[in-house]
CSV table of C-alpha atoms in Angstrom, one decimal:
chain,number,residue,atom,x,y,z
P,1,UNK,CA,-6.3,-6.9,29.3
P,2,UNK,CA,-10.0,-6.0,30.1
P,3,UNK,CA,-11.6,-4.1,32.9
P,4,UNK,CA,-15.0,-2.0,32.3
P,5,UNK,CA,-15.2,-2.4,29.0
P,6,UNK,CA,-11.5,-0.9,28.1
P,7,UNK,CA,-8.6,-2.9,27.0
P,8,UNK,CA,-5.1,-1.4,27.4
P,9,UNK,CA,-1.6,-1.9,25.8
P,10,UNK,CA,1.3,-1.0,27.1
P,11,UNK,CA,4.5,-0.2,25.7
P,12,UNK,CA,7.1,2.1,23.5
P,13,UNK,CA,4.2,4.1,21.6
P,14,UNK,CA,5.3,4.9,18.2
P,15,UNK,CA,3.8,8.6,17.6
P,16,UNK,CA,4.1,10.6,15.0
P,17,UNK,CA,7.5,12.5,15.6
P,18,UNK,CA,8.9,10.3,18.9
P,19,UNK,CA,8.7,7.3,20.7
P,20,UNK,CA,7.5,7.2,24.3
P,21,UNK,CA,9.0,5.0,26.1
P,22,UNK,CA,6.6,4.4,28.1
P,23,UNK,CA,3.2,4.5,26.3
P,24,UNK,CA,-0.4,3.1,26.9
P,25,UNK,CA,-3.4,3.1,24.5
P,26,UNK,CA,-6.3,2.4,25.8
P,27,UNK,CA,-9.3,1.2,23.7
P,28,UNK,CA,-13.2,0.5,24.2
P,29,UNK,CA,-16.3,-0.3,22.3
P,30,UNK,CA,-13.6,-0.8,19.0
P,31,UNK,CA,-12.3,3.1,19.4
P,32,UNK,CA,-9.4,4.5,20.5
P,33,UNK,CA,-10.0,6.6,23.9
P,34,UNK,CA,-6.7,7.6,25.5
P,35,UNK,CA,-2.9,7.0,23.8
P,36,UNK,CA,0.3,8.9,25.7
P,37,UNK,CA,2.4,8.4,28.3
P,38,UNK,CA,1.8,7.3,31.6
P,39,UNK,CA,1.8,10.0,33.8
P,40,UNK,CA,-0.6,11.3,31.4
P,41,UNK,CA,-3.3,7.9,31.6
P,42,UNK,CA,-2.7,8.4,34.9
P,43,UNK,CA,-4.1,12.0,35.0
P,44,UNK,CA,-6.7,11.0,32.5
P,45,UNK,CA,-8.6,9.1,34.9
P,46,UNK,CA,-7.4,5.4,33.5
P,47,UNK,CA,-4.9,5.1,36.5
P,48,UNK,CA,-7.1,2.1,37.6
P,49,UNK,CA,-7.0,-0.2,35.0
P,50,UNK,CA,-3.6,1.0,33.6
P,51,UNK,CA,-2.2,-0.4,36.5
P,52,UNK,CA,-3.3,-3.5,36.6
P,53,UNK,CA,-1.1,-3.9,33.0
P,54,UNK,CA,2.3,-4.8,33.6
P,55,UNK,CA,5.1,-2.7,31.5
P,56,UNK,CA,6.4,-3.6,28.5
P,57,UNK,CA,9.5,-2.4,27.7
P,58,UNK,CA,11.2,-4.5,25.0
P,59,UNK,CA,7.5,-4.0,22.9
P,60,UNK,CA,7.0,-1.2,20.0
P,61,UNK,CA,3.0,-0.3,19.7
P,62,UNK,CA,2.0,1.1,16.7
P,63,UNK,CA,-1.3,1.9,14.6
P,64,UNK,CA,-2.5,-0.6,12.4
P,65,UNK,CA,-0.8,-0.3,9.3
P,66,UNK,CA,-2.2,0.6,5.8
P,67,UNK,CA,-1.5,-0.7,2.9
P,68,UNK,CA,-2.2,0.8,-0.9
P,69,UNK,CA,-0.6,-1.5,-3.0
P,70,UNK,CA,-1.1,-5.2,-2.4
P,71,UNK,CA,-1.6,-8.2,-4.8
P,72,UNK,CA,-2.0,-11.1,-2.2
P,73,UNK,CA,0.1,-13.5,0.3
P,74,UNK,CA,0.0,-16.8,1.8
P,75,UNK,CA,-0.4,-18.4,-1.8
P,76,UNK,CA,-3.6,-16.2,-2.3
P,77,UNK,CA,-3.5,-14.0,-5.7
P,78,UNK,CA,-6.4,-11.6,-5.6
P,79,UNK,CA,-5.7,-11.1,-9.7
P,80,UNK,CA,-6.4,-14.5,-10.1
P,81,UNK,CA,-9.5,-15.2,-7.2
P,82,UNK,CA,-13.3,-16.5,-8.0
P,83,UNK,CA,-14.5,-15.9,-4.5
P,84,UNK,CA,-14.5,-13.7,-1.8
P,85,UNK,CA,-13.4,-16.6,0.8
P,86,UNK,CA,-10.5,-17.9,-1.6
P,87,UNK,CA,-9.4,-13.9,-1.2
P,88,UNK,CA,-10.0,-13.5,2.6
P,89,UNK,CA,-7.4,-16.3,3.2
P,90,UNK,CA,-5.0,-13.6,1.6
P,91,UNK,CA,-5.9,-10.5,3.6
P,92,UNK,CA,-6.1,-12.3,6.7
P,93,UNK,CA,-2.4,-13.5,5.6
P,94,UNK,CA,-1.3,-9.4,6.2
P,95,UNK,CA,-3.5,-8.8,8.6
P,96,UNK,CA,-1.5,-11.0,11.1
P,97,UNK,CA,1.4,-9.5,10.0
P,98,UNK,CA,-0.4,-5.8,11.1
P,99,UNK,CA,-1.8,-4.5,8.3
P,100,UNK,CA,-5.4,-3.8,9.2
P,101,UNK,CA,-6.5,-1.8,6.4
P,102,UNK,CA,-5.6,-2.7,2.7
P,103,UNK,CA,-6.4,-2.5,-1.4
P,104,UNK,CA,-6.4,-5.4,-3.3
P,105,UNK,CA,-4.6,-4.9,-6.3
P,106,UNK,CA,-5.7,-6.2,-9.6
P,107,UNK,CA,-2.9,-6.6,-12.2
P,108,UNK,CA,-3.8,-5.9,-16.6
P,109,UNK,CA,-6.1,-8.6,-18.0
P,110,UNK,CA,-9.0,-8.8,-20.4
P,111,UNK,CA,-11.6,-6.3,-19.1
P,112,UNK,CA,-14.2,-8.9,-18.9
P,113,UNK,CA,-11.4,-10.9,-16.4
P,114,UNK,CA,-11.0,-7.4,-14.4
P,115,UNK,CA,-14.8,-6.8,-13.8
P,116,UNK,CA,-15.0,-10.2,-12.6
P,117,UNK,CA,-12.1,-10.0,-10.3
P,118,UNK,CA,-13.2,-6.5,-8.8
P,119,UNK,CA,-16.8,-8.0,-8.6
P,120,UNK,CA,-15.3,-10.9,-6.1
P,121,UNK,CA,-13.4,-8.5,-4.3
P,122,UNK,CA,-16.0,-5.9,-3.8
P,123,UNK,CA,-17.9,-8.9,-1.3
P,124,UNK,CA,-14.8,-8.1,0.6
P,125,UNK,CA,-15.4,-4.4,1.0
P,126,UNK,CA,-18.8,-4.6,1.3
P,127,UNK,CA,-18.0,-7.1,4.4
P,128,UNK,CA,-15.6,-4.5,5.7
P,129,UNK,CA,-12.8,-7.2,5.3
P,130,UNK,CA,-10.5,-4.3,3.0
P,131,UNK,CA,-10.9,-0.7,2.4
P,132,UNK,CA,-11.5,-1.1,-1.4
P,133,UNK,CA,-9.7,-2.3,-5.2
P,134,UNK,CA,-6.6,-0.7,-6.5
P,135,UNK,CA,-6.4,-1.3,-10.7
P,136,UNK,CA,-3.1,-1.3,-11.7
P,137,UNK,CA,-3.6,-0.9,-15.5
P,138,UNK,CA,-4.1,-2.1,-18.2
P,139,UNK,CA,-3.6,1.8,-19.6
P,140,UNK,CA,0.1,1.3,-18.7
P,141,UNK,CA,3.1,1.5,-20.9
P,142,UNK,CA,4.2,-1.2,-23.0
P,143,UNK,CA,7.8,-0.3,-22.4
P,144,UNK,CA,7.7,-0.3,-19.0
P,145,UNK,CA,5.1,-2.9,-18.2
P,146,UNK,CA,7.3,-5.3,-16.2
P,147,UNK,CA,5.1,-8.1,-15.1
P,148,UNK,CA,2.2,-6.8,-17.0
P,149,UNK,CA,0.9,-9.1,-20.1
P,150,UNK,CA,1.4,-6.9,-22.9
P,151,UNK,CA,-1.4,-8.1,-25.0
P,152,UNK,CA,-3.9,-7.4,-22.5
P,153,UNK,CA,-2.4,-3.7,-22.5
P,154,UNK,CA,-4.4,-1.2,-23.7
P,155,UNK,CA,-5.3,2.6,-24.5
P,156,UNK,CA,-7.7,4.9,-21.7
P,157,UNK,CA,-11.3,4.1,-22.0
P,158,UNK,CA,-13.9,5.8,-20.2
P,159,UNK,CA,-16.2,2.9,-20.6
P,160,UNK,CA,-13.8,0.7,-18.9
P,161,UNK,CA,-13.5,3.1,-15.8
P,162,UNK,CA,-16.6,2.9,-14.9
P,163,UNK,CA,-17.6,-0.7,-15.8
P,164,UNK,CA,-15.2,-1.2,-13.6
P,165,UNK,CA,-16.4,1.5,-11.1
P,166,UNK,CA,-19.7,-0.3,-11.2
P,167,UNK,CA,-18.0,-3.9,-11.0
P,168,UNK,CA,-16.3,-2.6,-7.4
P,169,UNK,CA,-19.9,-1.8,-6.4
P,170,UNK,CA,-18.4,1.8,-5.6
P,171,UNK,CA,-15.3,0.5,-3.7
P,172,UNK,CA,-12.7,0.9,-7.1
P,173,UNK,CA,-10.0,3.6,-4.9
P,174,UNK,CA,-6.8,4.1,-7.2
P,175,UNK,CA,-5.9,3.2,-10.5
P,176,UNK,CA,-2.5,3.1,-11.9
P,177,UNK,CA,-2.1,5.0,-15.5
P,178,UNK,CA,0.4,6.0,-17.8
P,179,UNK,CA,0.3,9.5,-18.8
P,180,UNK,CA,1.8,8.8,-22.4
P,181,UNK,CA,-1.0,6.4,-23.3
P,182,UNK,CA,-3.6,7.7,-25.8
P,183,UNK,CA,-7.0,8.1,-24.2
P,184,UNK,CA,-5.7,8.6,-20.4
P,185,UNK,CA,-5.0,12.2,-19.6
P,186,UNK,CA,-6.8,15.3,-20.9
P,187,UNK,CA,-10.0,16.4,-21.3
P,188,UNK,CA,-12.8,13.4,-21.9
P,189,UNK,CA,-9.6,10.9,-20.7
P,190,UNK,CA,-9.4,8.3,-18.2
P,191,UNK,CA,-8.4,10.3,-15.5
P,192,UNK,CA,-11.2,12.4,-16.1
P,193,UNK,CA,-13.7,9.8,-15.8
P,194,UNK,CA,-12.0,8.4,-12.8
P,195,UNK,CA,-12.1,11.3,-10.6
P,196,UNK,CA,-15.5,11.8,-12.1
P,197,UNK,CA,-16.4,8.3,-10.2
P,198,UNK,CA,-14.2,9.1,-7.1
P,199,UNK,CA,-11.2,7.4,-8.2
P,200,UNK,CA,-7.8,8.3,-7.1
P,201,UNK,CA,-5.6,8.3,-10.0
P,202,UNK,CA,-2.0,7.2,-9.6
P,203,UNK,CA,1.1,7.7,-12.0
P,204,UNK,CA,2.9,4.4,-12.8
P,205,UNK,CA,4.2,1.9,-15.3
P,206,UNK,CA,5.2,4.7,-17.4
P,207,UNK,CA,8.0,5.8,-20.1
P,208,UNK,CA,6.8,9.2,-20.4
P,209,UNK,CA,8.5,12.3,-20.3
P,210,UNK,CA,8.5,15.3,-17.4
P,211,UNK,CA,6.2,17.3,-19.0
P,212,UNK,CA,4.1,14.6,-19.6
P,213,UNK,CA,4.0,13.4,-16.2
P,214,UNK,CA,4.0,17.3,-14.9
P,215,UNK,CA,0.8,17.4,-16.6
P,216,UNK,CA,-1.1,14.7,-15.4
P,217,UNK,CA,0.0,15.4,-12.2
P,218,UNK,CA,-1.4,19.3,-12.4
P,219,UNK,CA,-4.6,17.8,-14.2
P,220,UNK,CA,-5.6,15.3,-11.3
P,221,UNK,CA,-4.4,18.2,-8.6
P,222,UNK,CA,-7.1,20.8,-9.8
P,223,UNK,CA,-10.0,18.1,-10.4
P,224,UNK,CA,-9.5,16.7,-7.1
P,225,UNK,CA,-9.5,20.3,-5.9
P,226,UNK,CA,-12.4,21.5,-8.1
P,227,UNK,CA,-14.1,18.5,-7.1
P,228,UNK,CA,-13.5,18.8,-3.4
P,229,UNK,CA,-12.7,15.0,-3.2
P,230,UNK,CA,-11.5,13.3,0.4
P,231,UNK,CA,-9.5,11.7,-1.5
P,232,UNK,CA,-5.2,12.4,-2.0
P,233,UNK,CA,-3.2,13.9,-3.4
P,234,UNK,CA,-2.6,11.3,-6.0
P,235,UNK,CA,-0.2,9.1,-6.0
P,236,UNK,CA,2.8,7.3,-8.1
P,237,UNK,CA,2.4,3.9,-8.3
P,238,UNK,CA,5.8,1.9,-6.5
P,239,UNK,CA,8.0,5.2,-7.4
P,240,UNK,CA,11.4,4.5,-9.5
P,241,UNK,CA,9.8,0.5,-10.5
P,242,UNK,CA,8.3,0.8,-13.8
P,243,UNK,CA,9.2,3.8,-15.1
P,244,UNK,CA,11.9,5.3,-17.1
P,245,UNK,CA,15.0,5.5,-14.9
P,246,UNK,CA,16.4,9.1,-14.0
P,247,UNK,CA,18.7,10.9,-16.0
P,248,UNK,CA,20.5,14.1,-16.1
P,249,UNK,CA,19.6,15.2,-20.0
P,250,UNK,CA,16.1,13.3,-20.3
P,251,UNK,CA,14.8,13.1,-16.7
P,252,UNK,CA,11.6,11.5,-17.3
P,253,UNK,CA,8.2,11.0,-14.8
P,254,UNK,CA,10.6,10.7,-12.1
P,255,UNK,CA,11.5,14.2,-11.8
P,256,UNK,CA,8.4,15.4,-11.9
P,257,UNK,CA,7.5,12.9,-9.3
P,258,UNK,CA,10.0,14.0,-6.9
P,259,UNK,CA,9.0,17.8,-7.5
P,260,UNK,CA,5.4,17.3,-7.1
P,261,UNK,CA,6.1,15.6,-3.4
P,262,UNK,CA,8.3,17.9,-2.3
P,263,UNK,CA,4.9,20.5,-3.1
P,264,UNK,CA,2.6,18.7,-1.5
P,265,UNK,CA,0.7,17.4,-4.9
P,266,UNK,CA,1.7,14.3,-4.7
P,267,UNK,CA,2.5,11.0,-2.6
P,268,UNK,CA,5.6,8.6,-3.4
P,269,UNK,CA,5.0,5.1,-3.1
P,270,UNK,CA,8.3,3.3,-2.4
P,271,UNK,CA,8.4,-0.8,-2.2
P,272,UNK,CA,11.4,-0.5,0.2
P,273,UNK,CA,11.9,-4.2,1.1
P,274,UNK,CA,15.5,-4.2,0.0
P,275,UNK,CA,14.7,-6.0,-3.2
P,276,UNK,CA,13.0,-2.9,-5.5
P,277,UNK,CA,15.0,-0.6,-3.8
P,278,UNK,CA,18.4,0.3,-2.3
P,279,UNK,CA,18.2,1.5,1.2
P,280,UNK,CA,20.2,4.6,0.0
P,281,UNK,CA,17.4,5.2,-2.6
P,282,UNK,CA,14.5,4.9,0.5
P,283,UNK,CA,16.7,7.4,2.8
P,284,UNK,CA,17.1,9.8,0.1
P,285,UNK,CA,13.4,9.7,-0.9
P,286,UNK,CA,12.2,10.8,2.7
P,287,UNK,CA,14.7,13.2,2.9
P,288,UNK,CA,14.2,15.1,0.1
P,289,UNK,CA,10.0,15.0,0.3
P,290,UNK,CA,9.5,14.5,3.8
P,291,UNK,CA,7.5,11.7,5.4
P,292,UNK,CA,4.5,13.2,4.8
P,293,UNK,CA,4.7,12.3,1.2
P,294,UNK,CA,5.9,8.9,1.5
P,295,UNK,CA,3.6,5.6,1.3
P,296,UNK,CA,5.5,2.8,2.1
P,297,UNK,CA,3.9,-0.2,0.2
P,298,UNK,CA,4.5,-3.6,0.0
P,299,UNK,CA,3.0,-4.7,-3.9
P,300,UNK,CA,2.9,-8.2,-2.2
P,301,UNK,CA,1.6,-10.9,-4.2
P,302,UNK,CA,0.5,-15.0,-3.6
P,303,UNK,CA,4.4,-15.6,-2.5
P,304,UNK,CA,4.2,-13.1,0.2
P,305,UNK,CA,4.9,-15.4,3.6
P,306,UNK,CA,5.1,-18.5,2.0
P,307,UNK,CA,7.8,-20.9,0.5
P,308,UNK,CA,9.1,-19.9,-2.6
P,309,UNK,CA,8.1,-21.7,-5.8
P,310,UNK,CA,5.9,-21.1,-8.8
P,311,UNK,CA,2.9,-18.6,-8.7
P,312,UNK,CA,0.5,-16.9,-10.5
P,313,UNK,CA,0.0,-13.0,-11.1
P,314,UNK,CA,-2.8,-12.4,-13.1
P,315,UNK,CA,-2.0,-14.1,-16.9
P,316,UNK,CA,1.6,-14.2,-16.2
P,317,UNK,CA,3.7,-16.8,-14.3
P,318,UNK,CA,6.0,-16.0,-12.1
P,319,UNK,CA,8.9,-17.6,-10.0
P,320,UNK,CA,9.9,-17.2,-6.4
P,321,UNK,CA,13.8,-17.4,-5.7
P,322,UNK,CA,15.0,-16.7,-2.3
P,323,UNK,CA,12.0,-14.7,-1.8
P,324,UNK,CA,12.4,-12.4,-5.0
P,325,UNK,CA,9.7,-12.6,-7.7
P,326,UNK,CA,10.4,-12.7,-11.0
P,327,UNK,CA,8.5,-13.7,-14.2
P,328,UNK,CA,8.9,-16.8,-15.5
P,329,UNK,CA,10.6,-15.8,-19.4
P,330,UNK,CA,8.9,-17.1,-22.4
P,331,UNK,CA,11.6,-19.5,-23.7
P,332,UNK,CA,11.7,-21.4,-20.8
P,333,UNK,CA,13.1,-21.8,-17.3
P,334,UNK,CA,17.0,-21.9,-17.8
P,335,UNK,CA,16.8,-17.7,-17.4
P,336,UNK,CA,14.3,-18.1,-14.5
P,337,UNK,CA,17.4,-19.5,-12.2
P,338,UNK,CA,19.4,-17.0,-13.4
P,339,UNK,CA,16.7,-14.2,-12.0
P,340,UNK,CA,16.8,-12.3,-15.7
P,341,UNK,CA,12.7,-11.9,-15.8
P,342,UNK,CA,11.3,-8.5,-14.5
P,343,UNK,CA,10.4,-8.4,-11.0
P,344,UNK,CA,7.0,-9.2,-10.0
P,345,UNK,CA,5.8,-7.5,-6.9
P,346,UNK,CA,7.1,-8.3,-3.5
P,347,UNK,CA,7.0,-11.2,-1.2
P,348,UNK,CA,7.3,-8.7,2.3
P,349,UNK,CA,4.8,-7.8,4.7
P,350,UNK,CA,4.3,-4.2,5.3
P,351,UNK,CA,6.3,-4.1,9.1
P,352,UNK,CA,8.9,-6.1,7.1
P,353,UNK,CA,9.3,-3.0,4.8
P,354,UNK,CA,9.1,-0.7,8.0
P,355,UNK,CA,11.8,-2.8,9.1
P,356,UNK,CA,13.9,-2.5,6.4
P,357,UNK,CA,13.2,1.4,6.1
P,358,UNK,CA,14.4,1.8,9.6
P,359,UNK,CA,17.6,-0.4,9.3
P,360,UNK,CA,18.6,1.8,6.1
P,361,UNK,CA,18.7,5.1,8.3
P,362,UNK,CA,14.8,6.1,8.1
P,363,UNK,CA,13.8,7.3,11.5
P,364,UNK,CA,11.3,4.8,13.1
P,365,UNK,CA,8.6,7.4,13.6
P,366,UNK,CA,9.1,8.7,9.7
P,367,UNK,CA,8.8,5.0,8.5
P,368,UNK,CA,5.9,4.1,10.8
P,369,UNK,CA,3.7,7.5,10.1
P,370,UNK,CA,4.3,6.5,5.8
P,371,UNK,CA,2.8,3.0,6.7
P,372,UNK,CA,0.2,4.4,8.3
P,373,UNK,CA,-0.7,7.8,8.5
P,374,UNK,CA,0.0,8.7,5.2
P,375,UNK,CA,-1.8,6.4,3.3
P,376,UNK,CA,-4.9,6.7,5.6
P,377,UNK,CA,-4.8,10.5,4.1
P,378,UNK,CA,-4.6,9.4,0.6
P,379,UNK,CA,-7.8,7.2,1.3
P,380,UNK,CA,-9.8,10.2,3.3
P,381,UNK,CA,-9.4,8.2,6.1
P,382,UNK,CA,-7.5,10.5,8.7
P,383,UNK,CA,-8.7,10.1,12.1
P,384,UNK,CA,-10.4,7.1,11.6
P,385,UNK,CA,-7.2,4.6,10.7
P,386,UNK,CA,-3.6,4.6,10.7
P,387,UNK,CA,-3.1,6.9,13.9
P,388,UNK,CA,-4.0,6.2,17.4
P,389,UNK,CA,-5.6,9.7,18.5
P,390,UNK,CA,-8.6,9.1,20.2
P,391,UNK,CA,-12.1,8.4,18.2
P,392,UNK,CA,-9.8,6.4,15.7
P,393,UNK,CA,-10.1,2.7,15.0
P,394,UNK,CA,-8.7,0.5,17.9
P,395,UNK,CA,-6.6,-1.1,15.2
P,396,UNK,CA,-3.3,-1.8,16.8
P,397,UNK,CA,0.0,-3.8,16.1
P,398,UNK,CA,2.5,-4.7,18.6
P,399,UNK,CA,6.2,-5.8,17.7
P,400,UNK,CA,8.8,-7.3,19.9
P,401,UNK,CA,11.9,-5.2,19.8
P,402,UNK,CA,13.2,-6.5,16.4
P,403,UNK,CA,9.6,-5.3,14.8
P,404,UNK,CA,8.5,-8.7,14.4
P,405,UNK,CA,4.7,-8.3,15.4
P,406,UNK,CA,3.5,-10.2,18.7
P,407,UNK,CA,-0.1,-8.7,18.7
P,408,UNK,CA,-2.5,-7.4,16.6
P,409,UNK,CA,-5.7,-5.3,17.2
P,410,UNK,CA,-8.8,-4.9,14.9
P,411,UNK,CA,-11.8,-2.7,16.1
P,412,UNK,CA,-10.1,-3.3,19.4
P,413,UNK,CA,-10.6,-7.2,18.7
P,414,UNK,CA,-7.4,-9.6,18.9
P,415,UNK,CA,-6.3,-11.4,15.4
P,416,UNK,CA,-5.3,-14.4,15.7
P,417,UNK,CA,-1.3,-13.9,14.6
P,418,UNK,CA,-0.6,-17.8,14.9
P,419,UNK,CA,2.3,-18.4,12.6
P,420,UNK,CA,3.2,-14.3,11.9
């Protein structure tokens, strides 16, 4: 609702550490300019127009959320895309759903297939439509490439990086990397050359060992710091999914992983849509590290909010099975009903993750604040998405009681969330 130029929602404001119950953000000229309680509009001087919108009791409102890992939805595969309006068709797809700031994820492919893709999707950014590309590979790990195409696999090149810097016109923000693969960590690596272009590296798809992993970790940490980047910490790529499972005698990236959070080097993504991970596994995650360093992600691809079926993900085919994504195996589809490919990204929104982080025992405040606060951090965005303090973005989602999202706010604009 409108009156002299501000628009105000009312409802149980999600903050950072509580809800209030009852809560009012007011917005104008696409800027957030009051969020509390209110008693406290009130005092502020927006008793006026506050009043004149009705409470809303059975609504959540939240900040837009943020989304670092995301290969597509409503049949749109931004792997696969040859233009920008083929691509926008999948952001808008999330957007409804309350995710008003994402990457587009690129999967491995032939590096002339990648600078294409990221050259489509960098129209996006330039149009303000996403906040930039995430890469995830190709220096990945054969081993644990899941729905990777192995032959397109391949060691760390410099020259890649930035060809593919210069593809995203500037807007390439994370790449995923495995520290084990020749040519990615060290001096004269990849990693060097992406923090060099203002790349955020992030650890993923990856068999390699603690001290392997403990090092990449400590190398990115001091060249962001030497390089006083906006950017981070790093991250790890969907933490747990492609990478060499935890063990007591040989504890692998994971470790590390879970160490370097707990610091405050490093941010965990965790796909926590009940399919990559048991609930147990998400709880346990933000209690040991905190919610601070915790992205909730979504690795969504084409399937995400539509029927299930047969998609693509880059090179590779994959199939939708009661709204799990698996590839499709090579000798044929007899195993592809039996769900024995690897998974393939997720089919969830971002509040359905939030949703499924809450039911599990994750505090709705924690859950919310790694949708949205956290990642805006990892992008140098604080303060201007993914909170709702005022000066921020007027992006704003608003769920029914269930989180199931009723309204959505960009630059203080409605989105249309027909069929959300």
């Amino acid at each position: 609702m409108t009156d002299s130029g501000a628009l105000v929602v009312r409802g149980r404001l999600v903050q950072p550490s509580r809800v209030v119950d009852d809560g009012v953000v007011v917005t104008s000229g696409g800027r957030v300019t009051f969020a509390g309680s209110l008693p406290d509009a009130v005092a502020a001087g927006h008793g006026p127009v506050v009043g004149s919108v009705p409470p809303a009791p059975e609504a959540y409102v939240l900040p837009g959320l943020v989304d670092l890992h995301n290969h597509g939805g409503g049949g749109v595969s931004f792997p696969d895309v040859t233009s920008s309006t083929a691509a926008l068709a999948g952001v808008l797809e999330h957007r409804r759903h309350g995710t008003t700031t994402l990457l587009a994820s690129l999967v491995t492919a032939r590096p002339e297939v990648l600078l294409e893709r990221a050259a489509v999707l960098a129209e996006l950014a330039v149009a303000g439509e996403i906040e930039g590309l995430h890469a995830e590979g190709p220096f990945l790990s054969h081993r644990r490439r899941g729905a990777h195409n192995p032959a397109d696999l391949q060691e760390g090149s410099v020259d890649l990086v930035r060809d593919l810097a210069k593809a995203a016109r500037g807007f390439l923000r994370t790449m995923t990397v495995a520290p084990e693969v020749p040519g990615v960590a060290g001096p004269g690596g990849a990693v060097e050359a992406l923090v060099d272009a203002g790349v955020l590296p992030s650890l993923g798809h990856t068999d390699g060992s603690t001290e392997q992993a403990e090092a990449l970790i400590a190398q990115v940490t001091q060249a962001l710091a030497a390089r006083g980047s906006t950017l981070g910490p790093m991250t790890a790529t969907h933490l747990f999914n492609g990478m060499r499972p935890l063990h007591h005698r040989t504890p692998g990236p994971i470790a590390a992983c879970l160490a370097a959070a707990a610091r405050g080097d490093m941010v965990v993504e965790l796909i926590g849509d009940g399919v990559h991970l048991d609930a147990a596994t998400v709880r346990s995650v933000f209690d040991m590290v905190g919610a601070d360093q915790v992205a909730l992600v979504t690795d969504a691809m084409a399937a995400a909010g539509v029927a299930d079926g047969r998609y693509e993900l880059g090179p590779m085919s994959v199939v939708v099975l009661d709204g799990v994504a698996r590839v499709v195996p090579e000798v044929g589809t007899a195993e592809v009903a039996g769900g024995d490919g690897p998974i393939a990204g997720g089919t969830a929104h971002l509040i359905d993750v939030v949703r499924c982080a809450v039911a599990g025992g994750v505090s709705l405040p924690d859950a919310v604040r790694s949708a949205t606060a956290v990642p805006a951090r990892v992008l140098g965005l604080t303060g201007e998405v993914g909170s709702l303090e005022p000066g921020a973005r007027a992006d704003v989602l608003v769920t029914d009681a269930d989180l199931r999202p009723v309204r959505v706010l960009r630059h203080g604009v409605d989105v249309d969330v027909a069929g959300a």
